[in-house]
């Protein structure tokens, strides 16, 4: 070898099956996750062509997008057309011999929450799923990225993808975060600084002291929002935090000297080069929240919203104006104090146990404001059971929250949980696009603590003032 | 579509995604912007203006197709009859999805996109064309704007080739790779 290799070089080299005559590479996919929304057409394609799966044991099916969250749910509770999609996943899994975590399975949940819990993702793997937030799983040191349905079909049939080597970048985060702020505040701050590039950072390594200091759950949250910054995959090199997490979910690997050494070696060598090197010195002193209609339109809760004059070009000003109109807000005023009608805690961004704990700490002994409808949906059945063992369900229920069954729920607004037109929602999810949580919904992306504070106060509030 | 960051949630909102088929999605293309709450066409929206009816090309700004990986966004374009999208940049998953389905994503520099946008806004419905054969966009002013496209992907698009069939010819190599990985790093299985 001799030459210095980056984390990306190492993962790429170890998965490069062959180069095609046209110069593209065949990359092996170690783990393939499929769900109810993006897979039915891929399985139909296979069936039409008479094709099967090369490695069904590397594929896992999880129902999450369409599943209802009502207690005691059955397929009859699904939205019209939903039961057909959930049923198609189950039928396809059976027909093609794939492990299936359907609505009734005791480990069901959101695919990006379930996969790490079940030890399906380990450092150095290539992982794909027909879902853009697959980048979440890069927190475990895996190269994980979202694909389209045609690619889902390609992976099902061949266990590979055809691609050109993507551009790789590294973002180093240093600096300080005040106590009480979370990985979500950090992720929103990064989006605010980096913007929604829309320009191919195929692989983004997240590095630096702030990243190293995060728990595994915090890292999953940070990587989850990588796609919103234009990075298809966001990856953190494995360290002690990673290996400790892995020891709990994959105890079988703890005894393998070979595996431990290989995972430890998954880091960029001294002098390794990326196509782009980015650095951000973070000075985070207040909760961050989106005010507009894309995830980079972020402010601190007490800062004035940006004035229209900050936009140089006319069409950029129009864009700001459209965001203000849609969100029913005005430049110059802070978000703090804005009345809220909905609060949602959950999703692949913030539906893990530590997220529920953060919110419950604030909520304990308090009541949801009468003007607010609040919903908490654990990211998986395992999270739900763990939370119930701690009595968090009672904390939420006593305060006036609805306690749901696991699923994507009000993040994507497809399963019957949605925000009504014009309602303002503080949500721990990942997208505030127009209509994302329902037609006309006004979504503010925030941390679990910020969402909890909004539920209690009935207005957007700095949670540190409540604590 | 004179704006940045047209996301796939806007291209096809959730309620049109509840299907197990690729077909019929054209009616949901820009559904949230196109129809009011009663399902009537909104008069101000570009697709509802006479001059843009039967459009085959969409012109937008930067980061077109960002957001969700839903391939439905591409299928909706094709089902409606859109053949190409011109923008200064694209969401990466949408870009790949488009090429795989025969929808041509054309990247032009932002100043050229702005020039085209001005012409189209001044003369709605003015003819504009995209040629994959010679990699150019021809604007209403008759000027040609060359664009770059990966040569291999252009060739696949022109031939309508099936990547899966090409890959399956290498099945033995894939199996050998898997056997080797099982020996050297079995924990990746």
XYZ file of C-alpha atoms in Angstrom:
656
model
C 0.000 0.000 0.000
C 2.332 2.737 1.215
C 0.194 5.740 0.350
C -2.102 7.342 2.917
C -5.743 6.364 2.524
C -8.864 8.088 3.785
C -11.707 6.305 5.547
C -13.560 6.511 2.255
C -10.657 5.005 0.272
C -10.587 2.052 2.672
C -14.290 1.290 2.432
C -14.358 1.820 -1.324
C -11.315 -0.398 -1.961
C -12.740 -3.232 0.121
C -16.048 -3.224 -1.791
C -14.853 -2.675 -5.341
C -15.878 -5.928 -7.044
C -14.810 -5.031 -10.563
C -14.544 -2.258 -13.079
C -16.963 -2.473 -15.981
C -15.701 -1.946 -19.550
C -17.328 1.494 -19.493
C -15.234 2.636 -16.510
C -17.916 2.379 -13.860
C -17.384 0.230 -10.787
C -19.412 -2.587 -9.358
C -19.651 -1.974 -5.606
C -20.732 -4.763 -3.283
C -23.609 -3.975 -0.924
C -23.292 -5.751 2.415
C -26.674 -4.825 3.875
C -29.875 -3.849 2.083
C -32.840 -2.474 4.025
C -36.215 -2.256 2.309
C -39.444 -0.646 3.495
C -43.063 -0.348 2.482
C -42.906 2.944 0.550
C -40.040 2.585 -1.917
C -39.909 -1.173 -2.572
C -43.182 -2.447 -4.144
C -42.240 -1.297 -7.655
C -38.756 -2.843 -7.310
C -40.169 -6.259 -6.430
C -42.660 -5.953 -9.305
C -39.722 -5.259 -11.616
C -37.944 -8.413 -10.442
C -41.057 -10.493 -10.931
C -41.662 -9.096 -14.432
C -38.093 -9.990 -15.465
C -38.157 -13.397 -13.758
C -35.230 -12.444 -11.527
C -34.452 -13.556 -7.970
C -32.172 -12.402 -5.144
C -28.505 -13.380 -5.007
C -28.203 -12.899 -1.225
C -31.595 -12.743 0.462
C -29.973 -13.089 3.922
C -28.315 -9.677 3.443
C -31.700 -8.056 2.927
C -34.122 -6.983 5.665
C -37.678 -5.689 5.230
C -39.190 -3.256 7.755
C -42.663 -1.693 7.639
C -42.480 1.921 8.803
C -43.793 4.659 6.480
C -47.432 3.605 6.214
C -48.015 1.943 9.579
C -50.636 3.545 11.833
C -49.512 4.593 15.332
C -52.800 4.069 17.189
C -52.736 1.783 20.234
C -54.047 -1.663 19.293
C -53.516 -0.911 15.629
C -54.409 -3.323 12.849
C -54.212 -3.066 9.079
C -57.772 -1.766 9.171
C -56.448 1.419 10.844
C -54.178 2.202 7.875
C -54.977 5.052 5.483
C -56.708 4.016 2.223
C -54.107 2.214 0.093
C -51.745 1.817 3.057
C -52.750 -1.721 3.937
C -52.001 -2.761 0.358
C -48.457 -1.353 0.619
C -47.792 -2.907 4.035
C -49.222 -6.199 2.753
C -47.109 -6.018 -0.410
C -43.949 -5.785 1.713
C -44.947 -8.833 3.726
C -45.877 -10.830 0.610
C -42.676 -9.836 -1.200
C -40.547 -10.735 1.834
C -42.186 -14.162 2.007
C -41.923 -14.805 -1.736
C -38.233 -13.814 -1.932
C -37.124 -15.263 1.432
C -36.328 -12.045 3.284
C -36.505 -11.416 7.051
C -39.541 -9.256 7.671
C -40.285 -6.900 10.551
C -43.954 -6.150 9.992
C -46.346 -4.110 12.077
C -46.968 -6.913 14.586
C -43.310 -7.957 15.028
C -41.927 -7.196 18.492
C -38.815 -5.506 17.010
C -40.633 -3.421 14.379
C -39.878 0.286 14.124
C -38.413 2.899 11.792
C -35.850 1.191 9.577
C -33.016 3.565 10.553
C -33.769 3.075 14.251
C -34.226 -0.704 14.076
C -31.148 -1.526 11.972
C -28.565 -0.351 14.556
C -30.559 -1.839 17.462
C -30.499 -5.256 15.846
C -26.800 -5.058 15.041
C -27.499 -5.150 11.322
C -24.995 -2.365 10.668
C -21.336 -2.674 11.646
C -18.312 -0.466 10.879
C -16.895 -0.845 7.392
C -20.100 -2.120 5.824
C -21.782 -0.763 2.739
C -25.459 -0.244 3.556
C -28.238 1.010 1.294
C -31.960 1.592 1.609
C -34.547 3.245 -0.602
C -34.743 6.173 1.752
C -32.670 9.338 1.786
C -32.112 9.242 5.559
C -30.095 6.043 5.297
C -27.161 8.397 5.924
C -28.176 8.084 9.615
C -26.402 4.718 9.770
C -23.022 6.267 8.938
C -22.820 7.057 12.653
C -21.673 3.445 13.081
C -18.751 3.840 10.703
C -20.587 2.260 7.786
C -20.886 3.776 4.312
C -24.675 4.052 4.245
C -26.698 5.947 1.698
C -30.143 6.378 0.231
C -31.066 5.063 -3.197
C -34.023 5.135 -5.557
C -36.358 2.278 -6.386
C -34.507 1.325 -9.599
C -31.376 0.913 -7.508
C -33.320 -1.080 -4.915
C -34.194 -3.463 -7.728
C -30.547 -3.548 -8.843
C -29.362 -4.453 -5.334
C -32.065 -7.078 -4.879
C -31.024 -8.754 -8.131
C -27.244 -8.411 -7.899
C -26.219 -7.367 -4.338
C -24.198 -4.611 -6.002
C -24.592 -1.111 -7.394
C -22.960 0.292 -10.503
C -21.368 3.647 -9.885
C -18.569 6.049 -10.508
C -16.405 6.832 -7.522
C -18.250 9.632 -5.715
C -16.635 12.815 -4.436
C -15.592 12.521 -0.828
C -15.299 15.337 1.698
C -14.434 15.736 5.356
C -16.072 18.182 7.741
C -14.265 18.811 11.007
C -16.377 20.253 13.817
C -14.554 21.927 16.681
C -15.630 24.439 19.298
C -18.115 24.457 22.144
C -21.762 23.712 22.813
C -23.371 25.141 25.941
C -24.833 22.601 28.396
C -28.414 21.619 27.631
C -27.941 21.751 23.864
C -28.078 18.537 21.886
C -26.835 16.837 18.732
C -29.973 18.145 16.987
C -29.044 21.743 17.790
C -25.569 21.001 16.427
C -26.966 19.408 13.260
C -29.268 22.383 12.633
C -26.373 24.762 13.241
C -24.248 22.888 10.710
C -27.059 23.131 8.151
C -27.355 26.828 8.794
C -23.617 27.294 8.170
C -23.131 24.820 5.308
C -26.490 25.315 3.580
C -28.384 22.824 1.471
C -25.569 22.417 -1.066
C -27.382 20.277 -3.576
C -23.972 19.539 -4.998
C -22.582 16.079 -4.764
C -20.728 15.346 -1.610
C -21.218 11.647 -2.140
C -19.397 10.716 1.044
C -18.939 13.097 3.951
C -16.722 12.112 6.852
C -17.718 13.941 10.029
C -14.757 14.425 12.337
C -13.444 16.596 15.133
C -13.771 16.914 18.882
C -17.458 17.867 18.868
C -18.330 14.743 16.900
C -16.116 12.504 19.025
C -17.805 13.839 22.143
C -21.283 12.737 21.046
C -22.965 9.554 22.244
C -23.927 6.978 19.605
C -27.525 8.206 19.688
C -26.335 11.798 19.205
C -24.192 10.683 16.277
C -27.158 8.962 14.649
C -29.063 12.260 14.910
C -26.179 14.268 13.441
C -25.620 11.868 10.526
C -29.389 11.727 9.893
C -29.313 15.351 8.729
C -26.293 14.882 6.442
C -28.525 14.434 3.395
C -30.112 17.822 4.077
C -26.670 19.410 3.606
C -26.295 17.719 0.221
C -24.194 14.805 1.501
C -25.488 11.453 0.350
C -23.646 9.606 3.124
C -22.343 11.021 6.420
C -19.835 8.751 8.144
C -18.061 8.844 11.502
C -14.912 6.739 11.881
C -15.365 4.061 14.546
C -13.903 4.775 17.995
C -14.464 3.602 21.588
C -18.041 4.919 21.568
C -18.812 2.901 18.439
C -17.230 -0.288 19.698
C -18.964 -0.030 23.070
C -22.314 0.368 21.348
C -21.523 -2.559 19.114
C -20.543 -4.742 22.049
C -24.117 -4.442 23.300
C -25.879 -5.196 20.005
C -23.342 -7.611 18.485
C -21.658 -9.367 21.432
C -20.546 -12.086 19.007
C -18.022 -9.666 17.489
C -16.395 -8.706 20.806
C -14.382 -11.907 20.895
C -13.029 -11.573 17.365
C -9.536 -10.056 17.500
C -9.588 -9.838 13.724
C -12.877 -7.910 13.624
C -11.875 -5.539 16.423
C -8.551 -4.745 14.718
C -10.206 -4.221 11.351
C -12.800 -1.858 12.809
C -10.122 0.108 14.699
C -8.238 0.493 11.444
C -11.177 2.220 9.779
C -9.897 5.770 10.038
C -8.236 8.178 7.691
C -4.448 7.798 7.650
C -2.262 10.775 8.439
C -1.921 12.749 5.205
C -4.939 11.133 3.517
C -6.688 13.471 1.111
C -10.330 14.273 0.452
C -11.623 16.207 -2.542
C -12.989 18.808 -0.145
C -11.887 19.677 3.388
C -14.364 21.736 5.398
C -14.017 22.976 8.965
C -16.482 24.661 11.256
C -15.642 26.290 14.546
C -18.875 25.996 16.475
C -19.917 28.389 19.226
C -23.386 27.190 20.083
C -25.064 29.087 22.885
C -28.791 28.711 22.282
C -31.293 26.154 20.954
C -31.511 26.129 17.155
C -34.739 25.839 15.183
C -35.790 26.184 11.555
C -38.014 29.163 10.749
C -38.530 28.597 6.995
C -39.208 25.925 4.395
C -35.873 24.199 4.051
C -33.655 22.716 6.751
C -30.924 25.357 6.404
C -33.274 28.209 7.300
C -32.251 28.047 10.956
C -31.931 30.611 13.755
C -31.240 30.651 17.473
C -34.512 31.059 19.360
C -33.828 34.630 20.503
C -32.268 35.946 17.305
C -34.271 38.144 14.938
C -35.434 36.340 11.786
C -33.369 37.353 8.726
C -34.352 40.518 6.902
C -35.185 40.410 3.197
C -32.194 42.663 2.544
C -29.819 39.793 3.429
C -30.620 38.296 0.021
C -28.461 39.709 -2.758
C -30.421 38.710 -5.826
C -34.049 39.365 -6.558
C -35.076 35.757 -6.840
C -33.357 34.971 -3.536
C -35.422 37.720 -1.939
C -38.544 36.215 -3.478
C -37.519 32.902 -1.989
C -37.272 34.438 1.494
C -40.578 36.220 0.993
C -42.244 32.943 -0.031
C -40.866 31.231 3.073
C -42.229 33.997 5.319
C -45.609 33.874 3.606
C -45.893 30.103 3.910
C -44.774 30.078 7.540
C -46.888 33.094 8.565
C -43.883 34.882 10.077
C -42.224 38.275 9.717
C -38.567 39.259 9.399
C -36.899 40.927 12.371
C -38.799 39.202 15.176
C -37.481 36.209 17.124
C -39.117 32.773 17.000
C -39.427 32.692 20.795
C -42.989 33.507 21.818
C -44.632 32.272 18.586
C -47.824 30.262 19.359
C -47.774 26.555 18.501
C -50.671 24.129 17.857
C -48.799 20.848 17.335
C -45.811 19.116 18.821
C -44.320 15.904 17.499
C -41.513 13.933 19.114
C -40.250 10.960 17.120
C -38.830 10.000 13.653
C -35.500 8.544 12.571
C -33.903 11.819 13.642
C -35.083 11.897 17.258
C -37.138 8.797 18.054
C -34.509 7.013 20.139
C -34.545 6.424 23.904
C -32.262 9.334 24.844
C -34.503 11.680 22.839
C -37.570 10.547 24.769
C -35.637 10.898 28.034
C -34.584 14.470 27.140
C -38.193 15.441 26.460
C -39.643 13.590 29.461
C -37.274 15.346 31.880
C -38.875 18.662 30.944
C -42.396 17.377 30.798
C -42.472 15.517 34.126
C -45.067 17.023 36.439
C -46.260 19.548 33.851
C -49.208 19.769 31.455
C -49.328 20.327 27.713
C -50.777 23.794 27.000
C -54.518 23.588 26.164
C -53.909 25.024 22.684
C -51.469 22.238 21.761
C -51.998 18.690 20.468
C -48.875 16.713 21.286
C -47.788 13.305 20.015
C -44.794 11.166 20.904
C -43.964 8.146 18.750
C -41.052 5.925 19.811
C -38.726 5.011 16.948
C -39.092 1.285 17.574
C -40.828 -1.289 19.749
C -37.549 -1.729 21.649
C -37.413 2.015 22.371
C -41.072 1.908 23.403
C -40.532 -0.982 25.816
C -37.400 0.604 27.309
C -39.234 3.905 27.776
C -42.187 2.158 29.403
C -39.849 0.352 31.811
C -38.713 3.823 32.940
C -42.300 5.043 33.165
C -41.794 7.652 30.440
C -45.084 6.699 28.785
C -46.866 7.705 31.990
C -44.947 10.999 32.134
C -46.003 11.832 28.587
C -49.587 10.640 29.018
C -50.078 12.435 32.331
C -48.913 15.644 30.665
C -51.445 15.188 27.851
C -49.342 13.682 25.076
C -50.650 10.836 22.913
C -48.258 7.859 23.200
C -48.057 6.128 19.831
C -46.943 2.836 18.335
C -43.635 2.967 16.381
C -43.465 4.266 12.812
C -42.509 7.262 10.660
C -45.768 8.956 11.657
C -45.912 12.737 11.503
C -42.466 13.110 9.937
C -43.658 12.178 6.466
C -47.390 12.510 7.135
C -48.471 9.424 5.181
C -49.981 7.185 7.842
C -52.878 9.332 8.997
C -50.886 11.429 11.518
C -50.572 14.877 10.033
C -50.684 18.568 10.785
C -53.742 20.497 9.562
C -53.404 23.431 7.107
C -52.028 26.571 8.740
C -51.181 24.848 12.020
C -47.730 25.466 13.442
C -45.819 22.383 14.468
C -42.629 22.079 16.476
C -41.256 18.754 15.421
C -38.128 16.690 16.052
C -38.139 15.520 12.419
C -35.826 16.272 9.512
C -37.782 18.139 6.855
C -39.733 21.371 6.969
C -40.606 21.453 3.268
C -43.967 22.935 2.313
C -46.649 20.345 2.965
C -44.220 17.795 4.395
C -46.281 17.142 7.542
C -49.542 17.649 5.667
C -50.882 20.216 3.180
C -50.315 23.737 4.532
C -48.489 22.504 7.654
C -45.963 24.946 9.131
C -43.087 22.893 10.489
C -40.273 24.002 12.774
C -37.486 21.448 13.130
C -36.144 21.307 16.661
C -34.552 19.165 19.362
C -36.662 16.963 21.666
C -36.117 19.441 24.521
C -37.278 22.363 22.353
C -40.339 20.393 21.242
C -41.176 19.494 24.839
C -40.830 23.120 25.918
C -43.143 24.267 23.115
C -45.742 21.683 24.168
C -45.739 22.901 27.763
C -45.566 26.640 27.080
C -47.843 26.643 24.016
C -45.347 28.951 22.373
C -41.804 28.488 21.067
C -39.641 28.659 24.181
C -36.008 28.219 25.205
C -36.249 24.977 27.179
C -33.511 26.145 29.532
C -35.909 28.762 30.858
C -38.365 26.018 31.826
C -35.885 23.582 33.316
C -40.456 26.613 -11.854
C -38.674 29.826 -10.915
C -37.279 28.897 -7.494
C -34.405 27.138 -5.756
C -34.655 23.908 -3.768
C -37.724 22.449 -5.461
C -37.939 19.362 -3.249
C -39.421 15.978 -4.063
C -42.165 16.557 -1.476
C -43.293 19.469 -3.675
C -42.783 17.526 -6.914
C -45.127 14.836 -5.648
C -46.758 15.268 -2.240
C -47.329 12.289 0.049
C -50.961 11.621 -0.776
C -50.095 10.683 -4.365
C -47.421 8.221 -3.219
C -49.862 5.706 -1.814
C -49.573 3.218 -4.649
C -47.668 0.092 -5.565
C -47.472 1.113 -9.243
C -45.169 3.359 -11.269
C -48.003 4.599 -13.462
C -50.593 7.322 -13.079
C -48.393 9.591 -10.966
C -48.530 12.491 -13.459
C -51.748 13.730 -11.907
C -49.864 14.302 -8.648
C -46.964 16.225 -10.236
C -46.656 19.424 -8.162
C -50.073 18.491 -6.754
C -49.836 20.789 -3.721
C -49.035 23.816 -5.871
C -51.240 22.831 -8.784
C -54.593 22.218 -7.047
C -56.525 23.961 -4.293
C -58.033 22.109 -1.327
C -61.054 21.129 -3.441
C -58.840 19.701 -6.177
C -59.418 22.595 -8.607
C -56.453 23.956 -10.602
C -54.900 27.030 -8.943
C -55.009 29.796 -11.567
C -51.603 31.374 -10.836
C -49.497 28.211 -11.012
C -47.270 27.866 -14.100
C -48.525 24.401 -15.121
C -52.090 25.731 -15.168
C -51.299 28.599 -17.550
C -52.278 28.043 -21.165
C -48.848 28.988 -22.416
C -47.211 26.164 -20.480
C -49.752 23.422 -21.151
C -48.163 20.401 -22.768
C -44.706 21.548 -21.664
C -42.057 18.861 -22.113
C -39.191 20.669 -20.363
C -39.025 22.130 -16.854
C -36.690 25.045 -16.167
C -35.800 25.665 -12.534
C -32.968 27.153 -10.460
C -30.618 25.328 -8.063
C -30.889 22.057 -6.076
C -33.873 20.741 -8.044
C -35.225 17.464 -6.665
C -33.619 17.746 -3.227
C -35.057 15.878 -0.266
C -36.656 12.451 -0.216
C -35.350 9.608 -2.388
C -38.865 8.838 -3.686
C -38.429 7.763 -7.313
C -42.117 8.597 -7.694
C -40.884 12.171 -8.280
C -39.220 11.067 -11.510
C -42.042 8.738 -12.546
C -44.504 11.641 -12.107
C -42.500 13.798 -14.548
C -42.486 11.021 -17.146
C -46.147 10.151 -16.660
C -47.056 13.818 -17.164
C -44.905 13.955 -20.313
C -41.858 15.890 -19.083
C -38.704 14.698 -20.855
C -36.007 16.998 -19.457
C -35.338 19.291 -16.502
C -32.867 22.177 -16.762
C -31.418 23.515 -13.509
C -28.110 24.804 -12.139
C -27.846 21.820 -9.776
C -29.850 18.779 -8.645
C -30.428 16.773 -5.499
C -28.059 13.803 -5.952
C -30.598 10.988 -5.572
C -33.103 12.665 -7.909
C -30.338 13.112 -10.492
C -29.505 9.393 -10.433
C -33.156 8.386 -10.413
C -33.828 10.605 -13.438
C -31.055 9.062 -15.532
C -32.157 5.552 -14.622
C -35.657 6.251 -15.911
C -34.895 8.225 -19.039
C -35.681 11.706 -17.701
C -32.824 13.980 -18.777
C -31.419 16.217 -16.014
C -29.505 19.093 -17.631
C -27.057 21.125 -15.549
C -26.295 24.617 -16.836
C -24.381 27.407 -15.040
C -26.608 29.618 -12.880
C -26.156 32.686 -15.121
C -27.308 30.735 -18.192
C -30.290 29.373 -16.263
C -31.093 32.956 -15.236
C -30.890 34.107 -18.875
C -33.245 31.332 -19.999
C -35.596 32.067 -17.110
C -35.821 35.722 -18.148
C -36.636 34.758 -21.736
C -39.262 32.220 -20.707
C -40.886 34.643 -18.265
C -40.967 37.407 -20.869
C -42.498 35.189 -23.518
C -44.368 32.360 -21.796
C -44.462 29.245 -23.920
C -41.561 30.355 -26.111
C -39.913 27.324 -27.628
C -36.862 25.859 -25.979
C -35.300 22.531 -26.852
C -32.845 20.027 -25.430
C -30.815 17.725 -27.618
C -29.150 14.707 -26.091
C -27.603 13.846 -29.455
C -25.419 16.967 -29.405
C -25.578 17.874 -25.685
C -27.076 21.313 -26.131
C -30.024 23.343 -24.966
C -31.394 25.816 -27.489
C -33.074 28.802 -25.870
C -35.971 30.916 -27.191
C -33.322 33.374 -28.441
C -31.895 30.649 -30.659
C -28.658 30.537 -28.695
C -27.112 27.157 -27.881
C -26.061 26.293 -24.376
C -23.817 23.218 -24.247
C -24.133 20.942 -21.210
C -22.013 18.140 -19.819
C -23.262 14.629 -19.146
C -21.219 11.591 -18.154
C -20.453 9.849 -21.461
C -21.374 6.390 -20.208
C -24.649 7.471 -18.744
C -25.461 9.379 -21.912
C -24.805 6.255 -23.924
C -26.991 4.144 -21.594
C -29.746 6.724 -21.871
C -29.565 6.772 -25.666
C -29.650 2.964 -25.784
C -32.146 2.554 -22.968
C -29.843 -0.163 -21.561
C -30.666 -2.213 -18.467
C -27.946 -1.949 -15.813
C -29.215 -5.077 -14.070
C -28.737 -7.211 -17.179
C -25.205 -5.839 -17.621
C -24.379 -6.591 -13.980
C -25.849 -10.071 -14.033
C -23.273 -10.993 -16.681
C -20.741 -10.560 -13.853
C -22.544 -12.843 -11.428
C -19.551 -15.153 -11.050
C -17.296 -12.277 -10.062
C -19.837 -11.143 -7.483
C -19.984 -14.652 -6.005
C -16.176 -14.828 -5.868
C -16.080 -11.451 -4.115
C -18.581 -12.711 -1.550
C -16.593 -15.904 -0.881
C -13.440 -13.857 -0.399
C -15.180 -11.405 1.945
C -16.545 -14.347 3.963
C -12.963 -15.481 4.586
C -11.336 -12.116 5.289
C -14.114 -10.166 7.047
C -17.067 -12.427 7.830
C -18.612 -9.837 10.162
C -19.629 -7.797 7.112
C -22.090 -10.473 6.019
